[in-house]
PDB file of C-alpha atoms in Angstrom:
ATOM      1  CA  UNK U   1      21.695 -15.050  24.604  1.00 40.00           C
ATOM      2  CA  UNK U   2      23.112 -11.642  23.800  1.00 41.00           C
ATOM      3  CA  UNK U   3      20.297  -8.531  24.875  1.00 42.00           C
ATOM      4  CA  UNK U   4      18.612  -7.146  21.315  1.00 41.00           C
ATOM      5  CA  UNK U   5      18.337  -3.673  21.032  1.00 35.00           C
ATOM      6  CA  UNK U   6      15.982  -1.798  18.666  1.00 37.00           C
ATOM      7  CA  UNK U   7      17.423   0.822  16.748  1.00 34.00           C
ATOM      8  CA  UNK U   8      15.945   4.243  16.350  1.00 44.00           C
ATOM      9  CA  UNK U   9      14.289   5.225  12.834  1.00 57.00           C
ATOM     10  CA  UNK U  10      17.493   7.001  10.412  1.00 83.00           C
ATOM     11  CA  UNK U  11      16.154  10.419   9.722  1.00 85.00           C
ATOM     12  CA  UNK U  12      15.454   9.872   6.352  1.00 86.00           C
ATOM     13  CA  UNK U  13      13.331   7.115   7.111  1.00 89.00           C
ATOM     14  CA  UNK U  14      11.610   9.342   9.456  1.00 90.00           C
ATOM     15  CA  UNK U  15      11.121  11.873   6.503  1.00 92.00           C
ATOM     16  CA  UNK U  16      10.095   9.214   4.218  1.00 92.00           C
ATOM     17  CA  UNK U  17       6.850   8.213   6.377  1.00 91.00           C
ATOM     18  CA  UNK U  18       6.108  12.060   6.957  1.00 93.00           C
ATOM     19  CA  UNK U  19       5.956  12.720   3.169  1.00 94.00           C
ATOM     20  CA  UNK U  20       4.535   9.586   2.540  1.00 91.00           C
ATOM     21  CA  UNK U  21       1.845   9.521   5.384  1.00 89.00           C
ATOM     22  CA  UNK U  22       0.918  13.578   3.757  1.00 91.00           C
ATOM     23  CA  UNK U  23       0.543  12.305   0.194  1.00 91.00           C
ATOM     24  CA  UNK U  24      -2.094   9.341   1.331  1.00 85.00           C
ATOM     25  CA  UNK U  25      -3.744  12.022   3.501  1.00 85.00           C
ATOM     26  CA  UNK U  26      -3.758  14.054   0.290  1.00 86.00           C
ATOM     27  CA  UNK U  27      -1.802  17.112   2.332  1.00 90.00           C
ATOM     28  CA  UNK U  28      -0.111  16.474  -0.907  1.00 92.00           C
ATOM     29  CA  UNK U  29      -2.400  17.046  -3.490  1.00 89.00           C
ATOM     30  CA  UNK U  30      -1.787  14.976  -7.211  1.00 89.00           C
ATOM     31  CA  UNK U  31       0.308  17.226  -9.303  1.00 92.00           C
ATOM     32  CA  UNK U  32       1.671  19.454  -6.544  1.00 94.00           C
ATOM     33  CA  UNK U  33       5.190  20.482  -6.813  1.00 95.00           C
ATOM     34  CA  UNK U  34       7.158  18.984  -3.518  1.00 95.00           C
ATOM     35  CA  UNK U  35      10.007  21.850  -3.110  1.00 94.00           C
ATOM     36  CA  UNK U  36      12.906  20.512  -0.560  1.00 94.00           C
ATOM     37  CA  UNK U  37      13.485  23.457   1.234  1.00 94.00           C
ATOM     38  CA  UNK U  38      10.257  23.799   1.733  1.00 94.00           C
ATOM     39  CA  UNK U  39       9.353  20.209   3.402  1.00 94.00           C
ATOM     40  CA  UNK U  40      12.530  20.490   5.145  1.00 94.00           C
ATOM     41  CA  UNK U  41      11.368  23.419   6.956  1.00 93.00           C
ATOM     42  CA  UNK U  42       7.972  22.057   7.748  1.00 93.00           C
ATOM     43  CA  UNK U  43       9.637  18.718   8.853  1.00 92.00           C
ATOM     44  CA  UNK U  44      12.623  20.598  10.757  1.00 92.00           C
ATOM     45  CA  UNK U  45      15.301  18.926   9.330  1.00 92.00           C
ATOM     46  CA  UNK U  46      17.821  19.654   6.448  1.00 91.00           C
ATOM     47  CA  UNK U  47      17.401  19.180   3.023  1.00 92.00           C
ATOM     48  CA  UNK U  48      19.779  15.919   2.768  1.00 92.00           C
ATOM     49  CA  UNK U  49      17.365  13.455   3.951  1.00 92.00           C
ATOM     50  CA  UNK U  50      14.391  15.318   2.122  1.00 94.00           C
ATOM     51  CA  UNK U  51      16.058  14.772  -1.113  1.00 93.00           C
ATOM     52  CA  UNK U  52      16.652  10.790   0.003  1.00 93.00           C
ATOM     53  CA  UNK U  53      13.218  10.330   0.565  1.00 94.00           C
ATOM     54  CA  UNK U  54      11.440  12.060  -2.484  1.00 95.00           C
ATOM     55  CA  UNK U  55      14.229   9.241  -4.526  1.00 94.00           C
ATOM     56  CA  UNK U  56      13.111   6.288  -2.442  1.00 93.00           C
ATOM     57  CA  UNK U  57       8.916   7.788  -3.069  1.00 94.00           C
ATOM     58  CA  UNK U  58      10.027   8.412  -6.726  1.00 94.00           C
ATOM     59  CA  UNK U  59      11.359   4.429  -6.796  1.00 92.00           C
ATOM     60  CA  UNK U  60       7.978   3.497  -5.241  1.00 92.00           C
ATOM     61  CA  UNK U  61       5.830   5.291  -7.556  1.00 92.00           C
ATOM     62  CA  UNK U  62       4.364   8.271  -4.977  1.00 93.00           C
ATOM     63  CA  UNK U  63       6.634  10.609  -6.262  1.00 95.00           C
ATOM     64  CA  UNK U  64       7.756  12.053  -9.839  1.00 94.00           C
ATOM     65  CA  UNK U  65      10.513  13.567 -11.243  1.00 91.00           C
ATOM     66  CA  UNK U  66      10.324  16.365 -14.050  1.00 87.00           C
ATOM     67  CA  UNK U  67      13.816  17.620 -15.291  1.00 83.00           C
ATOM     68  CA  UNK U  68      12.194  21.720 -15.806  1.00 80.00           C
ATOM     69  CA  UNK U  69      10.075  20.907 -12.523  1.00 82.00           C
ATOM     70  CA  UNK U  70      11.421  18.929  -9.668  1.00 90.00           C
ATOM     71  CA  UNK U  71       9.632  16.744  -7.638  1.00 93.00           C
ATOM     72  CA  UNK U  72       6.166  16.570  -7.694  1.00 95.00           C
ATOM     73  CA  UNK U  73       2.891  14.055  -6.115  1.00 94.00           C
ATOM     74  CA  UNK U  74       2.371  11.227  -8.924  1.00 94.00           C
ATOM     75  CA  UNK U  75      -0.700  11.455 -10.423  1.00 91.00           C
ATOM     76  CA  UNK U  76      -3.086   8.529 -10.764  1.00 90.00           C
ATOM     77  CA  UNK U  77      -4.957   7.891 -14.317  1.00 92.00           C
ATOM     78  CA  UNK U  78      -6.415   4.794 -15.641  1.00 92.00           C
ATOM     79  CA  UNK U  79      -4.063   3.656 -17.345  1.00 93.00           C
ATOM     80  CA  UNK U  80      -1.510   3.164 -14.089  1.00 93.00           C
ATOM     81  CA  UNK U  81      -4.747   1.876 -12.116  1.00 93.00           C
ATOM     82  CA  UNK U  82      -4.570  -0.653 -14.966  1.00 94.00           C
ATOM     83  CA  UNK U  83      -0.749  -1.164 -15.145  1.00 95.00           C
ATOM     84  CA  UNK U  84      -0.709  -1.846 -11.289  1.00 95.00           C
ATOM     85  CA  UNK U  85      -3.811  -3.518 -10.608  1.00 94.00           C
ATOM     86  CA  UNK U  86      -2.983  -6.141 -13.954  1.00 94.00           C
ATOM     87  CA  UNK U  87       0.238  -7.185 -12.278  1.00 95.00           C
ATOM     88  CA  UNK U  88      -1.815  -7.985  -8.578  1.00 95.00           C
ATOM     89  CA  UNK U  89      -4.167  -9.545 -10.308  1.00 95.00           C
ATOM     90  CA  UNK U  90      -2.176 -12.220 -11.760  1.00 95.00           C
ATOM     91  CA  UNK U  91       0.710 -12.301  -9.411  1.00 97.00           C
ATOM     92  CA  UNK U  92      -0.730 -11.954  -5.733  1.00 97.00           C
ATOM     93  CA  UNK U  93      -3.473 -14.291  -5.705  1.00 97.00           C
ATOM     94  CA  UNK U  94      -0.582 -17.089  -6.604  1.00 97.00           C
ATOM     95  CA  UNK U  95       1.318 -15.737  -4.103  1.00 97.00           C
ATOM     96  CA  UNK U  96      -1.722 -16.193  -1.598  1.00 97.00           C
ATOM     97  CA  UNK U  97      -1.925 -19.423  -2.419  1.00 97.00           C
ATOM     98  CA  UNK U  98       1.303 -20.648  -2.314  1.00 97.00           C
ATOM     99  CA  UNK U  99       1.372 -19.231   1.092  1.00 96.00           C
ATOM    100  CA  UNK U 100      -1.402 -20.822   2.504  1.00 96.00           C
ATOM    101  CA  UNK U 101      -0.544 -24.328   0.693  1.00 95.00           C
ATOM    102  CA  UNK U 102       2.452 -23.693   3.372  1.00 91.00           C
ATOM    103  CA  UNK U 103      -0.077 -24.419   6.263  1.00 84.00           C
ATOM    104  CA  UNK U 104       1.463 -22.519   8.773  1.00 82.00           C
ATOM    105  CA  UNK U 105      -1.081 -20.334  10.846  1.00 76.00           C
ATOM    106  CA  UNK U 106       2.024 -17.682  11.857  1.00 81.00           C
ATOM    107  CA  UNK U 107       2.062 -16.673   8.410  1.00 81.00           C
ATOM    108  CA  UNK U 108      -1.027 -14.757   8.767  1.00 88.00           C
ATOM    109  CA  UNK U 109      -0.913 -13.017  12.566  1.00 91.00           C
ATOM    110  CA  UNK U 110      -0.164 -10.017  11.057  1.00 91.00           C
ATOM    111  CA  UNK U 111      -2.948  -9.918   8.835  1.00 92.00           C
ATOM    112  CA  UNK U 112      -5.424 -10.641  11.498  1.00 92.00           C
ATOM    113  CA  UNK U 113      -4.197  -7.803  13.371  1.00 93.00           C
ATOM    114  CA  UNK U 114      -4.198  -5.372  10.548  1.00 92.00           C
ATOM    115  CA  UNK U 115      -8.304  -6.405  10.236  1.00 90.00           C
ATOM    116  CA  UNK U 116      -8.166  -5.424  14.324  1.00 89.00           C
ATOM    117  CA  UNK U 117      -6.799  -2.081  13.296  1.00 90.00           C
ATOM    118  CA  UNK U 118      -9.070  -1.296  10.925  1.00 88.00           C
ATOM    119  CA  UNK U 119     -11.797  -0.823  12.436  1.00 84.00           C
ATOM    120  CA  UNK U 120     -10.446   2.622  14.347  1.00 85.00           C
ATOM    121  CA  UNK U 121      -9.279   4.118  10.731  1.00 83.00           C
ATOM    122  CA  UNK U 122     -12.231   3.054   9.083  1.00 82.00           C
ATOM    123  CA  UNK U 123     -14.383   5.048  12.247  1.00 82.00           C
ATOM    124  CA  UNK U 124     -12.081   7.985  11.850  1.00 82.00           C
ATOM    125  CA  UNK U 125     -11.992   7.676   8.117  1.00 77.00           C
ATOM    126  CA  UNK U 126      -8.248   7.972   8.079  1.00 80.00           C
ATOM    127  CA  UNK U 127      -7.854   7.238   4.605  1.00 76.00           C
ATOM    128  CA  UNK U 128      -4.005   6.945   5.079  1.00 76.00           C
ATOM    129  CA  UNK U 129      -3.774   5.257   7.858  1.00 83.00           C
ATOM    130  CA  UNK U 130      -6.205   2.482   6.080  1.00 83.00           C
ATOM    131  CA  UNK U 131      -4.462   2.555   2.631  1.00 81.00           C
ATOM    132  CA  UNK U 132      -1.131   1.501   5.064  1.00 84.00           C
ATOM    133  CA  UNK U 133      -2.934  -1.407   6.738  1.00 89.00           C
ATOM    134  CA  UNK U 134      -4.180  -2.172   3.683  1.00 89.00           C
ATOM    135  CA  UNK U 135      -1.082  -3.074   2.328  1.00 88.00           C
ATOM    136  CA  UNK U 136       0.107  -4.307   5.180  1.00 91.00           C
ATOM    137  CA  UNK U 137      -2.957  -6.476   5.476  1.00 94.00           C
ATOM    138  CA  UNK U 138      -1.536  -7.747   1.787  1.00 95.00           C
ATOM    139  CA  UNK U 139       1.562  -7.995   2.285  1.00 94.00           C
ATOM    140  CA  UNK U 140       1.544 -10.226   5.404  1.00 94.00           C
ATOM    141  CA  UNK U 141      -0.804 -13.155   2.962  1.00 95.00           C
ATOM    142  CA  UNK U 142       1.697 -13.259   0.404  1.00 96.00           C
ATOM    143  CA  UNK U 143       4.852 -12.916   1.813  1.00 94.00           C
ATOM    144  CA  UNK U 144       4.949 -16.619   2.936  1.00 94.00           C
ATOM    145  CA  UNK U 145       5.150 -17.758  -0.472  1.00 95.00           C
ATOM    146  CA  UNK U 146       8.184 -18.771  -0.663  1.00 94.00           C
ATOM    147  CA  UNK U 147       9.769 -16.880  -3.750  1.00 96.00           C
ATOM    148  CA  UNK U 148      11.222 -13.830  -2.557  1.00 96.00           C
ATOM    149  CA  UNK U 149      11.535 -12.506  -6.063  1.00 96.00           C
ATOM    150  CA  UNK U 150       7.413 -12.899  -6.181  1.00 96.00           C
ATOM    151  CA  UNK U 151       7.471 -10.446  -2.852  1.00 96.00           C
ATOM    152  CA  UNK U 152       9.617  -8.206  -3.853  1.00 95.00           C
ATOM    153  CA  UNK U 153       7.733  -7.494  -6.966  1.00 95.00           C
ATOM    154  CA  UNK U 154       4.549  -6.956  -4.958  1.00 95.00           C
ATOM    155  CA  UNK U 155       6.400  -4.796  -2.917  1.00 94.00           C
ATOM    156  CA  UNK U 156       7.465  -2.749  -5.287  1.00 93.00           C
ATOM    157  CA  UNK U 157       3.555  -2.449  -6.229  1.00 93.00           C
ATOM    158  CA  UNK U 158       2.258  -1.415  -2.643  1.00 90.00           C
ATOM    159  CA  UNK U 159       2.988   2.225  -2.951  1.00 90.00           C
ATOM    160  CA  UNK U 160       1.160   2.744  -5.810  1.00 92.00           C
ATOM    161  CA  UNK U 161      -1.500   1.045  -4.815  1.00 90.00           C
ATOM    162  CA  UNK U 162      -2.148   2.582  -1.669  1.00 86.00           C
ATOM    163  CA  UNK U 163      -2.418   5.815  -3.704  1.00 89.00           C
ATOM    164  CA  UNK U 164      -4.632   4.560  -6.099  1.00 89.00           C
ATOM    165  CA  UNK U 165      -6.857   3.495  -3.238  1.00 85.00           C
ATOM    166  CA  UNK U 166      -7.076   6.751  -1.756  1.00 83.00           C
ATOM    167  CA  UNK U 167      -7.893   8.491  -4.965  1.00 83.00           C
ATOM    168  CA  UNK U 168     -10.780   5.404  -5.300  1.00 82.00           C
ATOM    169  CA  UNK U 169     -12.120   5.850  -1.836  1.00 79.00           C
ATOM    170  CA  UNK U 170     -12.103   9.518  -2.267  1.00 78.00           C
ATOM    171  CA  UNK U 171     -15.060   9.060  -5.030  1.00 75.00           C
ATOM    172  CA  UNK U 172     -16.448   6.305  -3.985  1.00 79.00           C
ATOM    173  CA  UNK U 173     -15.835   5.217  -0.093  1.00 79.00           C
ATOM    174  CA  UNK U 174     -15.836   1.959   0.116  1.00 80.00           C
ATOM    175  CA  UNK U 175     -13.525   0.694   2.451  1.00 78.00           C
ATOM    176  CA  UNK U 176     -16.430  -1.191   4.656  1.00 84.00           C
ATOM    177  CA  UNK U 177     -16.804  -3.414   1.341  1.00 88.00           C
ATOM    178  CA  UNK U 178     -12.868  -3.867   1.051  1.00 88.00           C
ATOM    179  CA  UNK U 179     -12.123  -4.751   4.672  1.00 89.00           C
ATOM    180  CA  UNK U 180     -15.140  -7.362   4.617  1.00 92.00           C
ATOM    181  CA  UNK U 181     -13.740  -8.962   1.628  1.00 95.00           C
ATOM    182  CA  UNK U 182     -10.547  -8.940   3.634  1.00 94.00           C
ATOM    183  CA  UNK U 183     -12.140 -10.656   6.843  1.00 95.00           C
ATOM    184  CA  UNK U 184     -13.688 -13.320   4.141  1.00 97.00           C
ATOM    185  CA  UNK U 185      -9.921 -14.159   2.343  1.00 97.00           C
ATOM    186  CA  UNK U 186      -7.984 -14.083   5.641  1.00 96.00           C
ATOM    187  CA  UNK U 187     -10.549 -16.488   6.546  1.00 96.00           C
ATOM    188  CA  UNK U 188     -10.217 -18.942   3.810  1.00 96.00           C
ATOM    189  CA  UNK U 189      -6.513 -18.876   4.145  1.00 95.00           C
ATOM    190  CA  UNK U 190      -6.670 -20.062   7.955  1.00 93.00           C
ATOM    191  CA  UNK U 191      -8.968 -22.579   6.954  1.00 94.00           C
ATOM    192  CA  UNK U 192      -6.120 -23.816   4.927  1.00 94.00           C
ATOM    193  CA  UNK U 193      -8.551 -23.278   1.492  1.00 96.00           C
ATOM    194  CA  UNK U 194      -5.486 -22.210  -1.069  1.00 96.00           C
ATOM    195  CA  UNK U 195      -7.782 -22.008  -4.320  1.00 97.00           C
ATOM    196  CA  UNK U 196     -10.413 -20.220  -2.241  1.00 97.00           C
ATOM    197  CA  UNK U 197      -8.388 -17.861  -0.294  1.00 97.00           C
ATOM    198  CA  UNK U 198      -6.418 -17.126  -4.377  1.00 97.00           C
ATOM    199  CA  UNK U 199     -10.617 -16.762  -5.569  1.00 97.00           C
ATOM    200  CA  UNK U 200     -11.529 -14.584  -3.070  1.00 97.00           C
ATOM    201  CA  UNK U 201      -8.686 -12.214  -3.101  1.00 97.00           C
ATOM    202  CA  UNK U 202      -8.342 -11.941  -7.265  1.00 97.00           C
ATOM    203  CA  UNK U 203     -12.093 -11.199  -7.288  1.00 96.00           C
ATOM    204  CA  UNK U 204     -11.513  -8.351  -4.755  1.00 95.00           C
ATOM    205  CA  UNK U 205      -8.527  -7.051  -6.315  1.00 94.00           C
ATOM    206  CA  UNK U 206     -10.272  -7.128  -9.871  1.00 94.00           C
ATOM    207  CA  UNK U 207     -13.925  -5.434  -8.195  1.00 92.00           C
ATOM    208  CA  UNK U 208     -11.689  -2.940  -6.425  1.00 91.00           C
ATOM    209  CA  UNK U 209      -9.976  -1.930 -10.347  1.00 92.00           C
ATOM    210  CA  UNK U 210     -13.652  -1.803 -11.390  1.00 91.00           C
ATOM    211  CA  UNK U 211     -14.927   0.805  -9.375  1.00 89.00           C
ATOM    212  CA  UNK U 212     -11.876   2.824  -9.684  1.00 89.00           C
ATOM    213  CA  UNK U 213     -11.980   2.729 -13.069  1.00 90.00           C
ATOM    214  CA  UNK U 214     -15.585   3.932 -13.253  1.00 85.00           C
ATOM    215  CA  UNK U 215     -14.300   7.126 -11.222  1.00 81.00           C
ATOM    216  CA  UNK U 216     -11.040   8.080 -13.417  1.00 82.00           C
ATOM    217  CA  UNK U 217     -12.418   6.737 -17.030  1.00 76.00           C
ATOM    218  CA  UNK U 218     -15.750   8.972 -16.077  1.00 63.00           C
TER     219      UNK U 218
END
């Protein structure tokens, strides 16, 4: 067998994360013009991959384009919490459950791992660091579904909800509640419970939605 070889992170990738990582830490703050020259000085690099990542963010739903502006940090109101949280709602807990029906305990190694991880963030109150194992926690329960076309539109989802979870946790902190309700789905699913582990996860998505909604409708 040929040797593998891992290779190294494309600039622009690297930029992406930094920017990325600095708007979940809310370095960034919602509504705050993101100037290229200026983030490529800060990040030591040149504005070409700068620009690349603020178009991949803009795709995600982090970032937003003005035409008299530029780039600036999306801002989160109710009515995208709704628009985002409406699609998970219906979409992901079908997706959990397909993935479990698969019965194949691999499927969900990542997401036991991401629980392992939280624990540090959640001590440190890294908010960014737990909105990424967040969705990484969610990502790694659906995306044994089977229908890539049912991942990818999650996917395209997981930026924007990380950022709405920051701005939630920000009011009201709690990420001990979410990450239990976590440990209880990933649970289910290894248990090989399909409807349970689908239950579990649409009533946390939908309680999550509630209490953000109380923050940005108050």
């Amino acid at each position: 067998m040929p040797p593998t070889f891992s290779l190294p992170a494309s600039r622009t990738e690297v930029v992406l994360e930094e920017i990325r990582r600095g708007i979940l830490n809310q370095e960034f703050e919602p509504g705050q013009p993101l100037v290229e020259a200026e983030l490529a000085q800060r990040l030591g690099v040149s504005k070409t991959p700068v620009r690349e990542a603020l178009k991949v963010l803009s795709n995600s739903g982090l970032v937003t384009f003005s035409p008299y502006k530029g780039a600036s940090v999306s801002v989160v109101d109710a009515e995208l919490a709704r628009s985002v949280y409406d699609v998970r709602t219906v979409l992901e807990p079908e997706a959990v459950r397909r993935a479990v029906e698969r019965r194949d305990p691999a499927l969900f190694e990542d997401a036991a791992e991401a629980l392992k991880e939280a624990s540090a963030a959640i001590a440190d109150k890294d908010h960014a660091a737990l909105s990424l194992l967040n969705r990484r926690f969610h990502r790694a329960l659906y995306q044994g579904c089977g229908n890539p076309l049912m991942v990818s539109i999650l996917d395209d989802l997981r930026d924007r909800a990380a950022l709405i979870s920051v701005i939630g946790w920000e009011a009201n902190p709690s990420w001990r509640k979410e990450w239990t309700e976590h440990k209880a789905v990933l649970a289910a699913a290894r248990k090989g419970d399909a409807d349970g582990a689908a239950e579990l996860l649409r009533k946390h998505v939908g309680g999550f939605l509630d209490r953000v909604l109380k923050t940005l409708d108050g």
